[in-house]
PDB file of C-alpha atoms in Angstrom:
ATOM      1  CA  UNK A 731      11.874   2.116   7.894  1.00 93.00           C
ATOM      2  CA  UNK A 732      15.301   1.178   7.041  1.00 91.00           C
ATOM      3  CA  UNK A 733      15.050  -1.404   9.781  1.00 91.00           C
ATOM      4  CA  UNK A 734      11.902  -2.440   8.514  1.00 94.00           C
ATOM      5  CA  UNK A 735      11.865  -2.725   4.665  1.00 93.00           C
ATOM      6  CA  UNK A 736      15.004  -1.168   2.868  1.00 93.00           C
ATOM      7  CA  UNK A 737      13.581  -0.480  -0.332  1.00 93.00           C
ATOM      8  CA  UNK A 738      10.483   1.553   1.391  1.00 95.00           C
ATOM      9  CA  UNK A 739      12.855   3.813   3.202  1.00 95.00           C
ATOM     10  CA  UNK A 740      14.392   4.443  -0.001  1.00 94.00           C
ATOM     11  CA  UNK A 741      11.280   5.366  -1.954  1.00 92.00           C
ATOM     12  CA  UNK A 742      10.301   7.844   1.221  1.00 93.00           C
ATOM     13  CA  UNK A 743      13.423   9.744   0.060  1.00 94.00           C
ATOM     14  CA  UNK A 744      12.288  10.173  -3.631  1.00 93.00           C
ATOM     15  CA  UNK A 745       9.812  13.310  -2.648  1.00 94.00           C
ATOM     16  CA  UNK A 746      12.692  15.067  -0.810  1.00 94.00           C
ATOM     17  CA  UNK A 747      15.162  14.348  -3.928  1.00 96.00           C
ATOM     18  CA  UNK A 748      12.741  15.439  -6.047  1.00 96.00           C
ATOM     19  CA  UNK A 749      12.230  18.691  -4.595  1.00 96.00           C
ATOM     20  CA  UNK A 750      15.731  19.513  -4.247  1.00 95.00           C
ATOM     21  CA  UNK A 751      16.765  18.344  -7.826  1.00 96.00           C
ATOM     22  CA  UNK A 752      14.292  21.088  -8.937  1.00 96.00           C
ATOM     23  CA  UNK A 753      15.287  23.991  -6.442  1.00 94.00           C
ATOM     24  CA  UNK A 754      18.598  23.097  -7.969  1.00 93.00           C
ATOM     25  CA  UNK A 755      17.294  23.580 -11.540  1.00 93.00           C
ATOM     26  CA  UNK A 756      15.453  26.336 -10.540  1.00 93.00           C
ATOM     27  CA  UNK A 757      18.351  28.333  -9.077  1.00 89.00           C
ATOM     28  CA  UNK A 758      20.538  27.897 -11.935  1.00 87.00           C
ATOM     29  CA  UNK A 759      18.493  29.601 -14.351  1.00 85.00           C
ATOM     30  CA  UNK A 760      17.853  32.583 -11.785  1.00 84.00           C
ATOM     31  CA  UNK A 761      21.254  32.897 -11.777  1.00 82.00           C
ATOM     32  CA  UNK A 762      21.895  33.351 -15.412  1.00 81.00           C
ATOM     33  CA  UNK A 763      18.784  35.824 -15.472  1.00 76.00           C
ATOM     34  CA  UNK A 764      19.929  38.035 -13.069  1.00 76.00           C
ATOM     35  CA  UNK A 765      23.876  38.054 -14.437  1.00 76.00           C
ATOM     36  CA  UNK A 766      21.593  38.890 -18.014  1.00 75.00           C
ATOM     37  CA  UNK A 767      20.092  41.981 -15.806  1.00 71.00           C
ATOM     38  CA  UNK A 768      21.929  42.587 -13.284  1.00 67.00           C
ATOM     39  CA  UNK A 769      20.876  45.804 -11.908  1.00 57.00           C
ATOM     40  CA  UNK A 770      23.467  48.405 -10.061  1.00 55.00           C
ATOM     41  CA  UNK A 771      22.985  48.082  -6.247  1.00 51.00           C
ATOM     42  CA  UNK A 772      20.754  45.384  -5.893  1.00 56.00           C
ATOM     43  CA  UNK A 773      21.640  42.373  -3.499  1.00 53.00           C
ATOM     44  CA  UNK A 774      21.826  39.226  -5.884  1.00 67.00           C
ATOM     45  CA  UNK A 775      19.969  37.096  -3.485  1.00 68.00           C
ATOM     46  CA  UNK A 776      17.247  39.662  -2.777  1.00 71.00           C
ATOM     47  CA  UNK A 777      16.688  39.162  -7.277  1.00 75.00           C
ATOM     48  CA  UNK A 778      18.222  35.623  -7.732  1.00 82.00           C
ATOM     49  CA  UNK A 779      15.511  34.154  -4.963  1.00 85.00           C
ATOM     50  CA  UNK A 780      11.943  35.227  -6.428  1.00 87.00           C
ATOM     51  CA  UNK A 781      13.162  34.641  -9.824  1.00 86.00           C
ATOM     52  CA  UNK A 782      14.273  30.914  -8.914  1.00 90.00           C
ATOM     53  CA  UNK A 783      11.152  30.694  -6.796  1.00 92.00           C
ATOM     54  CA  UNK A 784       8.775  31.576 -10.029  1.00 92.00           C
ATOM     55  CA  UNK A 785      10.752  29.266 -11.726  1.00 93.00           C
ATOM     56  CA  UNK A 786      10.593  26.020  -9.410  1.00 95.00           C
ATOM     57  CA  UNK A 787       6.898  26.579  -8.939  1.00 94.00           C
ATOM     58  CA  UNK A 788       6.286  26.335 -12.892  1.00 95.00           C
ATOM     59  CA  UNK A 789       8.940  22.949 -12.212  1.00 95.00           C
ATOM     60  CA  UNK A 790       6.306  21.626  -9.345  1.00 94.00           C
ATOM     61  CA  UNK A 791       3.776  21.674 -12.161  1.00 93.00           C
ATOM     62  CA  UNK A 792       5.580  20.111 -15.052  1.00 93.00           C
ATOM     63  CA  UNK A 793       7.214  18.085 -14.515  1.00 94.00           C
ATOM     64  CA  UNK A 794       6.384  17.851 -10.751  1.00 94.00           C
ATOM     65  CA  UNK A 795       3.024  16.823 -11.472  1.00 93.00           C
ATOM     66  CA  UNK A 796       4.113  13.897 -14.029  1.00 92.00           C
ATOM     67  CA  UNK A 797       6.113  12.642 -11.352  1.00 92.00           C
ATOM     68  CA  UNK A 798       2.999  12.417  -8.836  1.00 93.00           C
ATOM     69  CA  UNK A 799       5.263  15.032  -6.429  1.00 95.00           C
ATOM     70  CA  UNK A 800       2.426  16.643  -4.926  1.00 94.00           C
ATOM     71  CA  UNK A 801       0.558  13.307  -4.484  1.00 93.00           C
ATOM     72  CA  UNK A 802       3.601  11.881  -3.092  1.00 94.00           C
ATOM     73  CA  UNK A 803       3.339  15.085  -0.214  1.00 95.00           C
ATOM     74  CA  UNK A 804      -0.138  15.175   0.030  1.00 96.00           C
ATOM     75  CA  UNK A 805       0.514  11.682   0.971  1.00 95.00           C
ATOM     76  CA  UNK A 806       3.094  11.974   3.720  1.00 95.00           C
ATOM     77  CA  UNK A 807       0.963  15.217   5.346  1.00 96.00           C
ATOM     78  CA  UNK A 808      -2.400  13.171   5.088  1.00 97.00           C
ATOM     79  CA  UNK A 809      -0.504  10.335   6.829  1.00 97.00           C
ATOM     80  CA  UNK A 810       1.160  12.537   9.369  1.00 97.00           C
ATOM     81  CA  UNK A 811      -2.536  14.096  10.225  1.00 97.00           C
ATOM     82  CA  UNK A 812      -4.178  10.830  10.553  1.00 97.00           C
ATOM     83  CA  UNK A 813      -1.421   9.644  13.084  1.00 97.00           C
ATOM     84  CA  UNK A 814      -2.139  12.535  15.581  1.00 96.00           C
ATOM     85  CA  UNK A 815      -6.054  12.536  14.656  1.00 95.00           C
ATOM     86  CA  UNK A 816      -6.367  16.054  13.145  1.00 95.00           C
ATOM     87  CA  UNK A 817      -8.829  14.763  10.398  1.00 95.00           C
ATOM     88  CA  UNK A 818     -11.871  15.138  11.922  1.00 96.00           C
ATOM     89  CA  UNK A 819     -13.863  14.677   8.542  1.00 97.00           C
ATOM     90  CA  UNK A 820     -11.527  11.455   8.167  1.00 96.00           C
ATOM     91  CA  UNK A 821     -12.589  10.089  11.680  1.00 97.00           C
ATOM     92  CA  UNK A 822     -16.185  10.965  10.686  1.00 97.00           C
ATOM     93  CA  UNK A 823     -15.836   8.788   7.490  1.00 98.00           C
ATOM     94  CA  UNK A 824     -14.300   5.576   8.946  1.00 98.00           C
ATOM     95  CA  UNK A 825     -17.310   5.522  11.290  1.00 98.00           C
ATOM     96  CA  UNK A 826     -20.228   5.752   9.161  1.00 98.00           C
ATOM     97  CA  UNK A 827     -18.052   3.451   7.795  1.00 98.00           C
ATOM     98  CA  UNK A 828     -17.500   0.964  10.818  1.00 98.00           C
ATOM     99  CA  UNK A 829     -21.618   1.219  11.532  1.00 98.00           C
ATOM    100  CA  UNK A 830     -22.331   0.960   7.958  1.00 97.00           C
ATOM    101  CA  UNK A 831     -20.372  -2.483   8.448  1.00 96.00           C
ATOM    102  CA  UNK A 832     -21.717  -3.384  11.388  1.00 96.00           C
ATOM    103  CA  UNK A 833     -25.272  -2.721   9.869  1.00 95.00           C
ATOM    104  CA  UNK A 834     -24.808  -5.035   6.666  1.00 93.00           C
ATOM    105  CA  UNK A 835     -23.602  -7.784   9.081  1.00 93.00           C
ATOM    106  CA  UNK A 836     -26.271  -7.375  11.406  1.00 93.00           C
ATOM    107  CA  UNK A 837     -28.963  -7.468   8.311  1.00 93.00           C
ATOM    108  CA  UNK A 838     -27.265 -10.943   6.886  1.00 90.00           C
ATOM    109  CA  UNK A 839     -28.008 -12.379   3.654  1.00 91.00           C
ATOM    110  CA  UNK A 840     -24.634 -13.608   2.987  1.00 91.00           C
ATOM    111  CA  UNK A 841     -22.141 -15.630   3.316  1.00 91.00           C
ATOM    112  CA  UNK A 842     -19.259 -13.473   4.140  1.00 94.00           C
ATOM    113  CA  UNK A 843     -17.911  -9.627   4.262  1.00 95.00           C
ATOM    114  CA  UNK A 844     -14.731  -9.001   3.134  1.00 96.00           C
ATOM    115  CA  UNK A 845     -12.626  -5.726   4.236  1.00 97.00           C
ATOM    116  CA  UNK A 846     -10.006  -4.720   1.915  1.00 97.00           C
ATOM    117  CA  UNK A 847      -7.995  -2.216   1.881  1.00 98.00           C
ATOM    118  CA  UNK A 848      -4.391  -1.721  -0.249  1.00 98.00           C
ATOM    119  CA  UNK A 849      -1.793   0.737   0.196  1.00 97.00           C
ATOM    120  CA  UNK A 850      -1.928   3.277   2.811  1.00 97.00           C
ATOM    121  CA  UNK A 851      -6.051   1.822   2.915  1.00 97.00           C
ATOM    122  CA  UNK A 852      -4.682  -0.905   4.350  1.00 98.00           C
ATOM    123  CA  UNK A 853      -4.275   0.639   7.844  1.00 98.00           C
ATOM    124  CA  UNK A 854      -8.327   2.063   7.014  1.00 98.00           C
ATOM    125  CA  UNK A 855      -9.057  -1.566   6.772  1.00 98.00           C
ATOM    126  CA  UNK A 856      -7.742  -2.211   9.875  1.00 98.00           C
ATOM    127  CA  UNK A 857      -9.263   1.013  11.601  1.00 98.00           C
ATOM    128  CA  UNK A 858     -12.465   0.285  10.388  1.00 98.00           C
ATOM    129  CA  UNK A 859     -12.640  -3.696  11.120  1.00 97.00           C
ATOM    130  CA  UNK A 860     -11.579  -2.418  15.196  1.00 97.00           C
ATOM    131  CA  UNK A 861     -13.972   0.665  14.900  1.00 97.00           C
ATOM    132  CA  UNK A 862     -16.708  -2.070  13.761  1.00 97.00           C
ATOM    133  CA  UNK A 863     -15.611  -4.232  17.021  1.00 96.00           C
ATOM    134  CA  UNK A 864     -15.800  -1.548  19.762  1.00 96.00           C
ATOM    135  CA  UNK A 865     -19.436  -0.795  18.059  1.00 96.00           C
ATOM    136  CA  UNK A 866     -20.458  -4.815  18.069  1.00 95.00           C
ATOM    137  CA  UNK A 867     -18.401  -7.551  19.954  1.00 90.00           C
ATOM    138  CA  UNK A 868     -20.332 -10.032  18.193  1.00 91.00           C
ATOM    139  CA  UNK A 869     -18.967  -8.949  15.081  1.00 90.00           C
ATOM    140  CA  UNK A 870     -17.722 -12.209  13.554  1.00 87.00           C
ATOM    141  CA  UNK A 871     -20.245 -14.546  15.690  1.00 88.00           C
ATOM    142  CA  UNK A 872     -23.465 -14.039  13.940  1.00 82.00           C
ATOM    143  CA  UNK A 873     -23.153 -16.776  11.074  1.00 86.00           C
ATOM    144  CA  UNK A 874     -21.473 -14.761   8.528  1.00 93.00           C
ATOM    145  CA  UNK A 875     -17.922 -14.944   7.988  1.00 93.00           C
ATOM    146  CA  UNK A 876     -16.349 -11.276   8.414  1.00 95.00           C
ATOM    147  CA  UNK A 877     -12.423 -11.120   7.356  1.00 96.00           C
ATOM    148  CA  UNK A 878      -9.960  -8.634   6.350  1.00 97.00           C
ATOM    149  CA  UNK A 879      -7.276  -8.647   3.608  1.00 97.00           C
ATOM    150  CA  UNK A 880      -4.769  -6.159   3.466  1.00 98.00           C
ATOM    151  CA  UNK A 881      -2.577  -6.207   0.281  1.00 97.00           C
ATOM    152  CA  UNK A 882       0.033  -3.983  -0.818  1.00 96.00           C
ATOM    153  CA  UNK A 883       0.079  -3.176   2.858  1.00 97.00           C
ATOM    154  CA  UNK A 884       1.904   0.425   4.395  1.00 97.00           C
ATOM    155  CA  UNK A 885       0.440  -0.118   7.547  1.00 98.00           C
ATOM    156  CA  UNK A 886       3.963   0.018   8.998  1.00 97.00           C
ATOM    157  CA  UNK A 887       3.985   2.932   7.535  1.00 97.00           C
ATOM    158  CA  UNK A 888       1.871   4.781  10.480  1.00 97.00           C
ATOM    159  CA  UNK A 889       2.050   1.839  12.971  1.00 98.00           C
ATOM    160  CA  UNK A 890       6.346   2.756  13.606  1.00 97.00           C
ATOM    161  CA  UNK A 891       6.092   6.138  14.377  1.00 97.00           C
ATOM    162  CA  UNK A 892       6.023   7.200  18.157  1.00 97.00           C
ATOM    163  CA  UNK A 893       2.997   9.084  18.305  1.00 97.00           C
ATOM    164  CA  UNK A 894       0.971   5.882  16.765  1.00 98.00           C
ATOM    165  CA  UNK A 895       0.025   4.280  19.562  1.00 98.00           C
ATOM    166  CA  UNK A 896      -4.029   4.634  18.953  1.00 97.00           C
ATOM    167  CA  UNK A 897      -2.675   2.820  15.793  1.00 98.00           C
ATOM    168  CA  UNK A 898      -1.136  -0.192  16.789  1.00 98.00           C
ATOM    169  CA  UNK A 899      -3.906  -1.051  19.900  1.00 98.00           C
ATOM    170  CA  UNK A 900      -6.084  -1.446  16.775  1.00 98.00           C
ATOM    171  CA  UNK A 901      -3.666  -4.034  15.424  1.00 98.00           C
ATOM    172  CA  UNK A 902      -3.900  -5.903  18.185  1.00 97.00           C
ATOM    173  CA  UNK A 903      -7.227  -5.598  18.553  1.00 96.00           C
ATOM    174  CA  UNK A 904      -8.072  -7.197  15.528  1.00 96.00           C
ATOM    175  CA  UNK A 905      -4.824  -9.525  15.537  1.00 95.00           C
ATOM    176  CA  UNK A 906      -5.991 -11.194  18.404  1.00 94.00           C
ATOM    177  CA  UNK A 907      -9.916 -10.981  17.759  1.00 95.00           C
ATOM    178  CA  UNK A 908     -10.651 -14.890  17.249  1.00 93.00           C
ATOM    179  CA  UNK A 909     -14.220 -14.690  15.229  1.00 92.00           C
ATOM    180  CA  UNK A 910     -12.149 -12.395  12.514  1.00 95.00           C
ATOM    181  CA  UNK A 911      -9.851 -13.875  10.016  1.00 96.00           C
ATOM    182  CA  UNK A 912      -6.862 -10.984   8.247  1.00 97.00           C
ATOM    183  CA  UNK A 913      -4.970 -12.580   5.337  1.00 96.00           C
ATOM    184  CA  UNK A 914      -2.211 -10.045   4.571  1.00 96.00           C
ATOM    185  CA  UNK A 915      -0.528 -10.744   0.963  1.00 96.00           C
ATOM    186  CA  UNK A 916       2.725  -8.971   0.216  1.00 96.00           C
ATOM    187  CA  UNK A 917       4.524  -9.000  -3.032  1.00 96.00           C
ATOM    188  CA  UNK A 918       8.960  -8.652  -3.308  1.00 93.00           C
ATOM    189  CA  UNK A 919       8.300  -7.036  -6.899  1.00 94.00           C
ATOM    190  CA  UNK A 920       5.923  -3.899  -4.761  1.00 96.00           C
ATOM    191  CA  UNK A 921       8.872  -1.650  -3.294  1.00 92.00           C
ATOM    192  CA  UNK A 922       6.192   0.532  -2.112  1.00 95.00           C
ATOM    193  CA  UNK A 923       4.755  -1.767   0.834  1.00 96.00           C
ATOM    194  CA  UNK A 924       6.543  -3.994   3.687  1.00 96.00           C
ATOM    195  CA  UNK A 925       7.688  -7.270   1.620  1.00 95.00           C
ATOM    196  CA  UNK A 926       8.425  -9.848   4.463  1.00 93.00           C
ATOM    197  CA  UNK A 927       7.552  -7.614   7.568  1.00 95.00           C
ATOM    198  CA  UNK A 928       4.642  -8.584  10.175  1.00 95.00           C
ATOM    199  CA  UNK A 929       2.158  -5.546  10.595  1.00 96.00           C
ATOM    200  CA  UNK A 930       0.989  -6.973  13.699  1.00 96.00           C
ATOM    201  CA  UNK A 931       3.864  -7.481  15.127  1.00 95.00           C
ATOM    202  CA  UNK A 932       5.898  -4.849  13.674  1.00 95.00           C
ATOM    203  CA  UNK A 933       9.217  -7.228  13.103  1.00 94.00           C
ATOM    204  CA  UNK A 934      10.770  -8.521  10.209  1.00 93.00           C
ATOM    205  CA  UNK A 935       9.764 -12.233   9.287  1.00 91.00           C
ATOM    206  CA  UNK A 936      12.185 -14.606   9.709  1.00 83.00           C
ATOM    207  CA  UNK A 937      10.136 -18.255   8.563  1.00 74.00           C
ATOM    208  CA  UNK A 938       7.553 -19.019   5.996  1.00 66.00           C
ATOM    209  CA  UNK A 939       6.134 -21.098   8.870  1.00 56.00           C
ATOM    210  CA  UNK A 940       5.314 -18.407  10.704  1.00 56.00           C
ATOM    211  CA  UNK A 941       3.458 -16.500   8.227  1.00 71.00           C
ATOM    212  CA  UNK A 942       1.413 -19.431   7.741  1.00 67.00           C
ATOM    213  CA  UNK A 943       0.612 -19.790  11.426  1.00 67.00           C
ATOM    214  CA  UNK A 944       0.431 -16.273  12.563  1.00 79.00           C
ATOM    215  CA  UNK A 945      -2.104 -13.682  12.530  1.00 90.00           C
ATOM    216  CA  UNK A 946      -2.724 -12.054  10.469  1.00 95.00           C
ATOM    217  CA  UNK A 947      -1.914 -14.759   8.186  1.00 94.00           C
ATOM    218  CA  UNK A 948       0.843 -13.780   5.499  1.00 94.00           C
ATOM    219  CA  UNK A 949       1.235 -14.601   1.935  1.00 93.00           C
ATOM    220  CA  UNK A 950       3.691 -13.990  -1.090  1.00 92.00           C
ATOM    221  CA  UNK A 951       2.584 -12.866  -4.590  1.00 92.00           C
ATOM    222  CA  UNK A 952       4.577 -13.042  -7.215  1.00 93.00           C
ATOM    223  CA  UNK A 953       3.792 -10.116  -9.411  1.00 96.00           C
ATOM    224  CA  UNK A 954       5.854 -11.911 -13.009  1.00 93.00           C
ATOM    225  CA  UNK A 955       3.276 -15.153 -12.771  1.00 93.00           C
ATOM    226  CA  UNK A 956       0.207 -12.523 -12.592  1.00 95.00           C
ATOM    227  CA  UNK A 957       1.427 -10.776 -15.944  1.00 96.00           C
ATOM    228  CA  UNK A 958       2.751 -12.205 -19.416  1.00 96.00           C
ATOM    229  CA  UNK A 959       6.622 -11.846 -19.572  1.00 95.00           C
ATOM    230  CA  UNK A 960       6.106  -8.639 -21.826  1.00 96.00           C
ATOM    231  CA  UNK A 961       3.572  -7.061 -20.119  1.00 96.00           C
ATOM    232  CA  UNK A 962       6.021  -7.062 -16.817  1.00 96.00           C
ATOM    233  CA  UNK A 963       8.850  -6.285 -18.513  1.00 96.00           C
ATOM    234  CA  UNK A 964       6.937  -3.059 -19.662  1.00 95.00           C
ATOM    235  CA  UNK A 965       6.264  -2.169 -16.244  1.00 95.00           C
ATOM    236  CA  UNK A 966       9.445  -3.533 -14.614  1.00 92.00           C
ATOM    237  CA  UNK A 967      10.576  -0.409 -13.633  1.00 92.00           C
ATOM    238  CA  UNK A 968       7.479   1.945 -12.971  1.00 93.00           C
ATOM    239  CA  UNK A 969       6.784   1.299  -9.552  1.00 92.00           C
ATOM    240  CA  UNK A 970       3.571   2.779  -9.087  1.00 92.00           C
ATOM    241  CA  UNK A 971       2.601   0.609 -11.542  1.00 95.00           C
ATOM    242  CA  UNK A 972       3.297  -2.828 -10.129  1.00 96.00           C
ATOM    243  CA  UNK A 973       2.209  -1.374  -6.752  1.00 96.00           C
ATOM    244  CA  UNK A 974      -1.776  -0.787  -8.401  1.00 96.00           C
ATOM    245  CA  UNK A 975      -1.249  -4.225 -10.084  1.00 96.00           C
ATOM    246  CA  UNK A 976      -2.444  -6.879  -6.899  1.00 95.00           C
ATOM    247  CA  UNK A 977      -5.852  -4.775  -7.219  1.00 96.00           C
ATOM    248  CA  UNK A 978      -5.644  -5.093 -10.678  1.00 96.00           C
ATOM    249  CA  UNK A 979      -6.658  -7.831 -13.067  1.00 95.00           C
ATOM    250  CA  UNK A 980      -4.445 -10.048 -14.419  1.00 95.00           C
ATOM    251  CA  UNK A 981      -2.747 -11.405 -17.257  1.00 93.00           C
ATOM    252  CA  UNK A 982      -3.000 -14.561 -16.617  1.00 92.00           C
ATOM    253  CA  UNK A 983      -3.914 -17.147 -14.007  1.00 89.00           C
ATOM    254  CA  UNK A 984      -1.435 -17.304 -11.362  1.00 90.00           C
ATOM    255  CA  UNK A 985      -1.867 -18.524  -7.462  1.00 91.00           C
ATOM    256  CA  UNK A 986      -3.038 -14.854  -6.444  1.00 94.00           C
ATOM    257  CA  UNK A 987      -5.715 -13.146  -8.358  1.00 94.00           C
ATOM    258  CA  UNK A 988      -8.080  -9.916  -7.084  1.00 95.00           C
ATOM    259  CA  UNK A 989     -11.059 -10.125  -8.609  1.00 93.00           C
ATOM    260  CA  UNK A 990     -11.328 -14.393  -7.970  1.00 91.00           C
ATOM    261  CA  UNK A 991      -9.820 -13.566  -4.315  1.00 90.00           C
ATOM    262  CA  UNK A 992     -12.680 -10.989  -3.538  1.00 88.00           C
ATOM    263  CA  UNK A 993     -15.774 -11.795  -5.625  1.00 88.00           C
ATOM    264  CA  UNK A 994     -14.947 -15.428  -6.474  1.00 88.00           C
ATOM    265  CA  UNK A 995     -17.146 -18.506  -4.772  1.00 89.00           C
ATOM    266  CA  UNK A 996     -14.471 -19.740  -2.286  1.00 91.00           C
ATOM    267  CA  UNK A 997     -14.268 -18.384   1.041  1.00 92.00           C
ATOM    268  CA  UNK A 998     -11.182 -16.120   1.810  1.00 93.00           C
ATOM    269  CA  UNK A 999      -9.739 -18.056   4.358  1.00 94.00           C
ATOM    270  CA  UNK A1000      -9.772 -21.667   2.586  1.00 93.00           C
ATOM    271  CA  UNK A1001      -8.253 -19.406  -0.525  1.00 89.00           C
ATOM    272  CA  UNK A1002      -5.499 -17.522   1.643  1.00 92.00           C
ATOM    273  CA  UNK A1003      -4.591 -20.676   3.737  1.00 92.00           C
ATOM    274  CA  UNK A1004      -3.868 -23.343   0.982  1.00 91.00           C
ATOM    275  CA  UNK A1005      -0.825 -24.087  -0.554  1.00 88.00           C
ATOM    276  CA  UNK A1006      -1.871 -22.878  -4.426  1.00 87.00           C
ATOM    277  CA  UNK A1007      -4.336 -20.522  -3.307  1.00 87.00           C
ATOM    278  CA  UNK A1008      -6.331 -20.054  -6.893  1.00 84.00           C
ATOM    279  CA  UNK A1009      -4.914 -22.895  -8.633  1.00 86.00           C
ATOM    280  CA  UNK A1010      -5.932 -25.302  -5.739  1.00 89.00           C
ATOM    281  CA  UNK A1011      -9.682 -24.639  -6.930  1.00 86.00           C
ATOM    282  CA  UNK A1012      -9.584 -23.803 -10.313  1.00 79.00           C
ATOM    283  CA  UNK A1013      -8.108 -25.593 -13.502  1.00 63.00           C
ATOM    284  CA  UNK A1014      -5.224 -23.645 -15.242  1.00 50.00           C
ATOM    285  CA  UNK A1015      -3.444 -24.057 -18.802  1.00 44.00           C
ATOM    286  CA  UNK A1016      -0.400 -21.856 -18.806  1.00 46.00           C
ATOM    287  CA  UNK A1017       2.774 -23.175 -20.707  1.00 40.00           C
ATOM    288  CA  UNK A1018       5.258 -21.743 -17.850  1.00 41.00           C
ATOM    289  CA  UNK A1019       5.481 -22.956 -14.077  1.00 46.00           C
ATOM    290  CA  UNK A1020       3.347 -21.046 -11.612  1.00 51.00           C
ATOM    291  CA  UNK A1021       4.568 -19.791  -8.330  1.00 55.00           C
ATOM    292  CA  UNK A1022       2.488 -20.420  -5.090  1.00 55.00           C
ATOM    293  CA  UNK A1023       2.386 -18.666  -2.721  1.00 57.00           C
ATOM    294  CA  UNK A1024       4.780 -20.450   0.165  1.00 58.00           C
ATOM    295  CA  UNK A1025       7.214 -19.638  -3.371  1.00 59.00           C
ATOM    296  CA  UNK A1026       7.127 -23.609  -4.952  1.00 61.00           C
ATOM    297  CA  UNK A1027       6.691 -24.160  -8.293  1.00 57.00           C
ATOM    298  CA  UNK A1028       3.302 -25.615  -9.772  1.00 53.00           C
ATOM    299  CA  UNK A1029       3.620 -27.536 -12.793  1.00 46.00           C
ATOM    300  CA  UNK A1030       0.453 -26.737 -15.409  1.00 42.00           C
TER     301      UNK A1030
END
């Protein structure tokens, strides 16, 4: 992770910091409780531990719970299970998932099917788009356009860990599946996803080029032109926050924007591939320069 994405390996610590800043608070007040009592012949650890226990369990709840600990946990054993495949009711899911897919395309009726998933759903996204391709080789050959975007993207996340190996052979399935487009769009204001690292290849990007040229296809959003200055300055520093925001509406109109990207009447890979992405389509009035997405500036 460090290797990877600095910032992410620095949010992984947070849980683990957490924890021990409240066994720390926790113990302190034990302390003073049992010097208050402290009973003739009893071992101070053997009255200084359940007492601090008791106490850090009420701290897991408030203000544990305010600071998403246990989601944060649940998180990091979900991700661990998926890895090694002990979620059977998981693996279930993604494949009435993958033939639910597979089903829709077959049917037809439309233009095009677009897979997203953000976050940790990013590697379901993936999972399900191979899934769908083991089930149907003729996935993206029967008229209708099938692609996959994967935006604030941990994929990484499960694809660098030893044991992932089922993991990142669906990468490459889909990374080199020709009849399948994958736009992946990362953000440098989201510290909680892989800002300038290839999921497919699992390396560190190194040229704009390349993201341009390579599959899946990689672009930058820029998190301050999606949101009026005082709107991001009121979420500048709540993380979570500016992670939900690229599947979130926004402010204003800026090169990247959710709701146009997935329900709007241009196809996702003329959007992902040109240089403005919205604004090449659609008109804009904004009194500031816009960002695209290759990091330019777009005068209004």
């Amino acid at each position: 992770y460090t290797k990877a994405n600095t910032r992410y390996f620095v949010f992984t610590l947070f849980p683990w910091l957490q924890i021990a800043l409240l066994a720390v608070v926790a113990w302190y007040p034990a302390s003073i409780l049992f010097s208050l009592w402290n009973p003739i012949g009893a071992p101070n650890a053997a009255m200084v531990a359940p007492i601090g226990l008791a106490i850090f369990i009420l701290l897991l709840r408030w203000p544990g719970r305010r600071w998403r600990l246990q989601q944060a946990l649940d998180d990091w054993i979900f991700s661990f299970d998926f890895i090694h495949g002990r979620r059977a009711d998981i693996e279930a899911r993604l494949n009435a998932f993958a033939e639910r897919l597979v089903a829709c395309i077959r049917e037809g009726g439309v233009d095009e099917v677009v897979i997203v998933g953000h976050s940790l759903g990013a590697t379901f996204a993936v999972d399900i788009a191979a899934r769908a391709l083991e089930m149907d080789q003729d996935l993206g050959r029967r008229g209708i356009k099938v692609s996959v975007v994967t935006v604030g993207a941990t994929i990484p996340k499960c694809a660098l860990h030893p044991d992932a190996q089922r993991i990142r052979d669906q990468i490459a399935r889909l990374a080199t599946e020709p009849s399948l487009f994958w736009a992946e769009y990362q953000s440098r204001s989201d510290p909680i996803s892989f800002y300038r690292f290839n999921p497919a290849t699992l390396s560190r990007i190194t040229s704009e080029e390349a993201t341009i040229n390579s599959k899946p296809t990689i672009r930058r959003t820029q998190i301050h032109d999606m949101l009026k200055p005082e709107t991001f300055a009121k979420y500048k520093f709540r993380v979570l926050r500016l992670h939900y925001q690229s599947v979130m509406a926004n402010d204003r109109r800026s090169a990247y924007d959710y709701f146009m990207l997935i329900c709007g009447p241009v196809a996702l890979e003329q959007w992902s591939l040109s240089k403005l992405g919205l604004l090449d389509f659609f008109h804009h009035a904004e009194d500031a320069r816009i960002t695209s997405h290759d990091g330019s500036k777009a005068a209004p």
